[in-house]
XYZ file of N, CA and C in Angstrom:
408
model
N 0.706 -1.212 0.027
C 0.066 0.116 0.115
C 0.819 1.120 -0.280
N 0.639 2.200 -0.864
C 1.585 3.264 -0.969
C 0.440 4.289 -0.222
N 1.420 4.738 0.849
C 0.972 5.706 1.958
C 1.653 7.042 1.874
N 2.483 7.293 0.831
C 3.539 8.346 0.409
C 2.622 10.024 0.974
N 0.944 9.610 0.122
C 0.020 11.230 0.520
C -0.438 11.166 1.514
N -0.179 10.677 2.749
C -1.160 10.114 3.344
C -0.863 11.077 4.944
N 0.599 10.722 5.125
C 1.117 11.730 6.637
C 0.667 12.879 6.838
N 0.499 13.559 8.113
C -0.387 14.202 8.727
C 0.119 14.352 9.740
N 0.994 15.550 10.224
C 1.856 16.079 10.912
C 1.208 17.678 12.012
N 1.036 17.086 13.038
C 0.440 18.362 14.350
C 1.846 19.221 14.934
N 1.869 20.314 14.677
C 2.960 21.606 15.474
C 2.652 21.415 16.587
N 3.813 20.726 17.758
C 3.199 21.317 18.935
C 4.199 22.466 19.428
N 4.959 22.934 18.995
C 6.025 23.942 18.908
C 6.951 24.216 18.104
N 7.116 25.235 18.002
C 8.428 26.121 17.222
C 9.567 26.109 17.685
N 10.348 25.550 17.522
C 11.845 25.801 18.743
C 12.626 26.782 17.732
N 13.281 26.606 16.650
C 13.315 27.566 15.866
C 13.215 27.955 14.594
N 13.446 29.188 14.257
C 12.650 29.541 12.774
C 13.354 30.595 12.318
N 14.081 30.281 11.272
C 14.864 31.343 10.291
C 14.108 31.055 9.017
N 14.653 31.997 7.921
C 13.899 31.777 6.354
C 14.259 31.202 5.556
N 15.367 30.475 6.411
C 15.587 29.039 5.699
C 14.961 27.618 6.350
N 14.932 27.634 7.251
C 14.055 26.494 7.877
C 13.841 26.204 9.209
N 13.204 25.608 10.013
C 12.171 25.701 10.951
C 12.888 24.449 11.896
N 13.126 24.080 13.075
C 12.461 22.879 14.093
C 11.780 22.667 14.805
N 11.220 22.022 14.512
C 9.452 22.436 15.301
C 9.603 20.581 15.965
N 8.769 20.411 16.932
C 8.203 19.272 17.817
C 7.261 19.542 17.231
N 6.605 17.934 16.527
C 5.613 17.710 16.114
C 5.049 16.105 16.355
N 3.305 16.308 16.357
C 2.935 14.731 16.634
C 2.839 14.619 15.256
N 3.006 12.969 15.056
C 2.158 12.417 13.809
C 1.006 12.068 14.102
N -0.142 12.466 13.627
C -1.334 12.418 13.331
C -2.092 11.434 12.652
N -1.645 10.959 11.392
C -2.093 10.445 10.455
C -1.027 9.532 9.512
N -1.281 8.397 9.228
C -0.234 8.254 7.735
C 1.385 7.495 8.543
N 2.054 7.312 7.746
C 3.256 7.252 7.807
C 4.020 8.577 7.610
N 4.409 9.222 8.212
C 5.676 10.470 8.031
C 7.136 9.930 7.837
N 7.553 10.489 6.401
C 9.223 10.000 6.594
C 9.508 11.502 5.958
N 11.245 11.003 6.364
C 12.034 12.138 6.021
C 12.433 12.118 4.232
N 12.181 13.269 4.343
C 12.050 13.520 2.293
C 10.765 13.856 1.575
N 9.577 14.190 2.877
C 8.213 14.426 2.350
C 8.063 15.690 1.998
N 7.343 15.886 1.438
C 7.195 17.372 0.901
C 5.751 17.876 1.804
N 5.455 18.974 2.159
C 3.965 18.955 3.154
C 3.861 20.484 2.820
N 2.500 20.850 3.235
C 1.727 21.864 2.755
C 0.935 21.682 4.224
N 0.575 23.297 4.400
C -0.242 23.757 5.785
C -1.905 23.065 5.225
N -2.422 22.582 6.226
C -3.502 21.850 6.172
C -4.683 23.082 5.151
N -5.268 23.160 4.374
C -6.270 24.531 4.394
C -7.563 24.217 5.095
N -7.818 22.711 5.798
C -8.890 23.270 6.743
C -8.950 23.777 7.958
N -7.449 23.689 8.403
C -7.313 24.576 9.507
C -6.860 25.861 9.585
N -6.097 26.473 8.574
C -5.477 27.181 8.314
C -6.534 27.856 6.978
N -7.195 28.784 7.017
C -7.514 29.535 5.642
C -6.616 30.387 4.713
N -5.859 30.125 5.079
C -4.832 31.687 4.126
C -4.691 31.105 3.240
N -3.956 31.560 2.383
C -3.671 31.898 0.629
C -2.559 30.183 1.240
N -2.297 30.035 -0.329
C -1.871 29.046 -0.513
C -0.035 29.167 -0.327
N 0.364 28.275 0.624
C 1.205 28.315 1.217
C 2.295 27.303 0.056
N 3.600 27.677 0.164
C 5.097 26.822 -0.600
C 4.797 25.576 -0.193
N 5.264 24.593 -0.450
C 5.774 23.456 0.358
C 6.772 23.475 1.158
N 6.597 22.522 1.916
C 7.605 22.709 2.994
C 7.988 21.198 2.483
N 9.554 21.019 2.926
C 10.508 19.820 2.618
C 10.515 19.228 3.905
N 10.367 17.885 4.392
C 10.550 17.408 5.745
C 12.257 17.097 5.835
N 13.215 17.419 5.941
C 14.593 17.449 5.879
C 15.154 16.780 6.921
N 15.021 16.430 8.156
C 15.488 15.102 9.323
C 14.097 14.662 9.913
N 14.273 13.837 11.093
C 13.464 13.811 11.906
C 14.475 12.705 13.058
N 14.297 13.266 14.414
C 15.214 13.186 15.451
C 13.981 12.831 16.551
N 14.347 11.638 16.857
C 13.282 10.892 17.680
C 14.335 9.978 18.757
N 14.183 10.545 20.470
C 14.763 9.766 21.733
C 16.535 10.166 21.071
N 16.954 11.437 20.387
C 18.141 11.902 19.823
C 18.915 10.919 18.651
N 18.101 10.085 18.003
C 17.722 9.187 17.244
C 17.820 9.582 15.993
N 18.514 9.957 14.859
C 17.889 10.202 13.290
C 17.276 8.899 12.782
N 15.382 9.371 12.376
C 15.069 8.150 11.796
C 14.490 7.955 11.129
N 13.910 6.984 9.787
C 13.427 7.339 8.703
C 11.990 7.907 8.640
N 11.347 7.099 9.534
C 9.861 7.668 9.349
C 9.506 7.899 10.654
N 8.168 8.538 10.805
C 7.118 7.486 12.275
C 5.748 7.705 11.561
N 4.965 7.134 12.758
C 3.707 6.929 12.617
C 2.990 7.611 13.930
N 1.783 7.044 13.731
C 0.766 8.230 14.687
C 0.729 7.100 16.207
N 0.727 7.451 17.150
C 0.667 8.657 18.062
C 1.974 9.464 18.186
N 3.109 9.076 17.306
C 4.780 9.122 18.083
C 4.791 10.772 17.682
N 5.534 11.465 18.484
C 6.208 12.420 18.651
C 7.673 12.454 18.188
N 8.326 13.664 17.151
C 9.198 13.824 17.265
C 10.404 15.064 17.065
N 11.192 15.819 16.894
C 11.985 16.960 16.671
C 12.035 16.589 15.141
N 11.414 17.301 14.456
C 11.694 17.474 12.862
C 12.378 18.735 12.338
N 12.578 18.687 11.241
C 13.601 19.638 10.606
C 12.738 20.503 9.359
N 12.160 21.045 8.960
C 11.320 21.830 7.962
C 12.299 22.762 7.134
N 12.265 22.579 5.758
C 12.601 23.564 4.585
C 12.029 24.112 3.818
N 12.162 25.256 3.643
C 11.715 25.443 2.235
C 10.688 27.506 2.709
N 10.240 28.097 1.473
C 9.467 29.074 1.522
C 8.349 29.534 2.990
N 7.859 27.993 3.003
C 6.514 28.196 3.615
C 6.909 27.867 5.566
N 7.805 27.945 5.879
C 8.437 27.947 7.110
C 7.615 29.585 8.108
N 7.745 30.285 7.221
C 7.491 31.357 7.959
C 5.751 31.201 8.563
N 4.920 30.520 7.793
C 3.475 30.611 8.312
C 3.556 28.897 9.787
N 4.324 28.351 9.686
C 4.153 27.631 10.579
C 3.878 28.496 12.310
N 2.917 27.415 13.002
C 2.412 28.142 14.213
C 1.781 26.867 15.596
N 2.204 26.571 16.207
C 1.120 25.607 16.745
C 0.128 25.283 16.402
N 0.184 24.264 16.744
C -1.103 23.635 16.720
C -1.944 23.571 14.661
N -0.962 24.190 14.035
C -1.122 23.556 12.495
C -1.010 22.257 11.918
N -1.201 21.642 11.001
C -1.397 20.370 10.820
C -1.146 21.001 9.507
N 0.067 19.939 9.082
C 0.713 19.857 7.822
C 0.396 18.288 7.247
N -0.211 18.268 6.044
C -0.347 16.802 4.943
C 1.124 17.014 4.243
N 0.845 15.536 3.956
C 2.234 15.781 2.877
C 1.404 15.869 1.702
N 2.210 15.983 0.788
C 1.665 15.978 -0.922
C 2.450 14.944 -1.830
N 1.537 14.728 -2.464
C 1.913 12.941 -3.393
C 3.250 13.691 -4.030
N 4.103 13.152 -4.543
C 5.473 13.826 -5.707
C 4.857 13.753 -6.901
N 5.482 14.448 -7.839
C 4.751 14.284 -9.645
C 5.504 13.359 -9.925
N 4.565 12.602 -10.610
C 4.730 11.472 -11.389
C 5.633 12.443 -12.444
N 6.794 11.321 -12.902
C 7.820 11.828 -13.742
C 7.674 10.705 -14.982
N 8.379 10.793 -15.984
C 8.280 10.005 -17.097
C 9.219 8.337 -16.465
N 10.504 8.989 -16.457
C 11.201 7.935 -15.618
C 10.549 6.725 -14.684
N 9.346 7.514 -13.600
C 8.538 6.386 -12.699
C 7.702 5.530 -13.051
N 7.021 5.861 -14.600
C 6.299 5.443 -15.180
C 7.063 4.270 -15.983
N 8.171 4.425 -16.439
C 8.616 3.237 -17.202
C 9.181 2.391 -16.222
N 9.623 2.728 -15.349
C 9.986 1.918 -14.275
C 8.710 0.988 -13.603
N 7.863 1.699 -13.290
C 6.287 0.681 -12.891
C 6.107 -0.175 -14.178
N 6.155 0.408 -15.119
C 6.117 -0.627 -16.324
C 6.989 -2.377 -15.966
N 8.071 -2.070 -15.937
C 8.928 -2.995 -15.533
C 8.980 -3.821 -14.524
N 8.198 -3.489 -13.662
C 7.645 -4.279 -12.182
C 6.779 -5.095 -12.931
N 7.543 -6.444 -12.305
C 6.165 -7.646 -11.860
C 5.268 -7.416 -10.610
N 4.138 -7.547 -11.201
C 3.247 -7.448 -10.310
C 3.175 -9.062 -9.558
N 3.297 -8.907 -8.000
C 3.026 -10.155 -7.673
C 1.989 -10.448 -6.678
N 1.396 -11.284 -6.489
C -0.322 -11.785 -5.752
C 0.140 -12.647 -4.319
N -0.492 -12.673 -3.562
C -0.611 -13.230 -2.369
C -1.663 -14.203 -2.579
N -1.235 -15.355 -2.076
C -2.263 -16.267 -1.842
C -3.786 -16.409 -1.413
N -3.635 -15.439 -0.608
C -5.187 -14.550 -0.025
C -5.640 -13.836 -0.805
N -5.267 -12.484 -1.788
C -5.717 -12.159 -2.708
C -6.034 -12.825 -3.693
N -5.244 -14.030 -4.264
C -5.721 -15.079 -5.395
C -7.079 -15.765 -5.010
N -7.495 -16.175 -3.422
C -8.163 -16.632 -2.869
C -9.672 -15.888 -2.647
N -9.778 -14.289 -2.654
C -10.437 -13.911 -2.885
C -10.908 -13.294 -3.833
N -10.227 -13.069 -4.784
C -10.831 -13.017 -6.137
C -11.291 -14.179 -6.614
N -10.945 -15.435 -6.890
C -11.936 -16.882 -7.104
C -13.087 -16.475 -6.597
N -12.670 -16.379 -5.036
C -14.562 -16.505 -4.559
C -15.363 -15.250 -4.933
N -14.538 -14.127 -5.460
C -15.410 -12.838 -5.901
C -16.363 -13.494 -7.148
N -15.194 -14.008 -8.231
C -15.570 -14.392 -9.844
C -16.884 -15.636 -9.092
N -16.575 -16.519 -7.890
C -17.559 -17.383 -8.073
C -18.834 -16.760 -7.854
N -18.998 -15.910 -6.794
C -19.421 -15.043 -6.255
C -20.495 -14.347 -7.587
N -20.219 -14.173 -8.300
C -20.627 -13.092 -9.391
C -20.453 -11.976 -8.850
N -19.830 -11.270 -8.522
C -19.777 -10.150 -8.008
C -18.686 -9.740 -8.940
N -17.268 -10.408 -9.854
C -16.056 -9.999 -10.679
C -16.407 -10.458 -12.161
N -17.485 -10.778 -12.824
C -17.630 -10.647 -14.474
C -17.120 -10.147 -15.175
N -16.185 -8.806 -15.118
C -15.737 -8.205 -15.479
C -14.244 -9.162 -16.015
N -14.115 -9.928 -14.810
C -12.732 -10.871 -15.195
C -12.428 -11.683 -15.983
N -13.773 -12.465 -15.833
C -13.774 -13.378 -16.827
C -13.665 -13.113 -18.160
């Protein structure tokens, strides 16, 4: 399952902020958040104009750099980008799916699909039940 566009962070506090980046204490409130993901301020919480995307540079959890966090964990993160000026306590950041490139599509074509026995069993049961006539 691809969860690249489902990560959500809530800002607990902004520790340091300058025009290039900000160090914040956050809590993951949805999905899996990974270092290297792009984020934008959630429009449901902050109804201001579109803010430029932010980049999650690193995640520091218990004095160790980690690659990802999931709910309900908190961590210290470093965010960079033009939108750091909009970061305040309580705002929600939602991850943005990366744009598709031609190289990504070509790589996806070359990947083989693998199914589990459970997926095959469910598909056969659906066909027998008449739920998947379009597969015949």
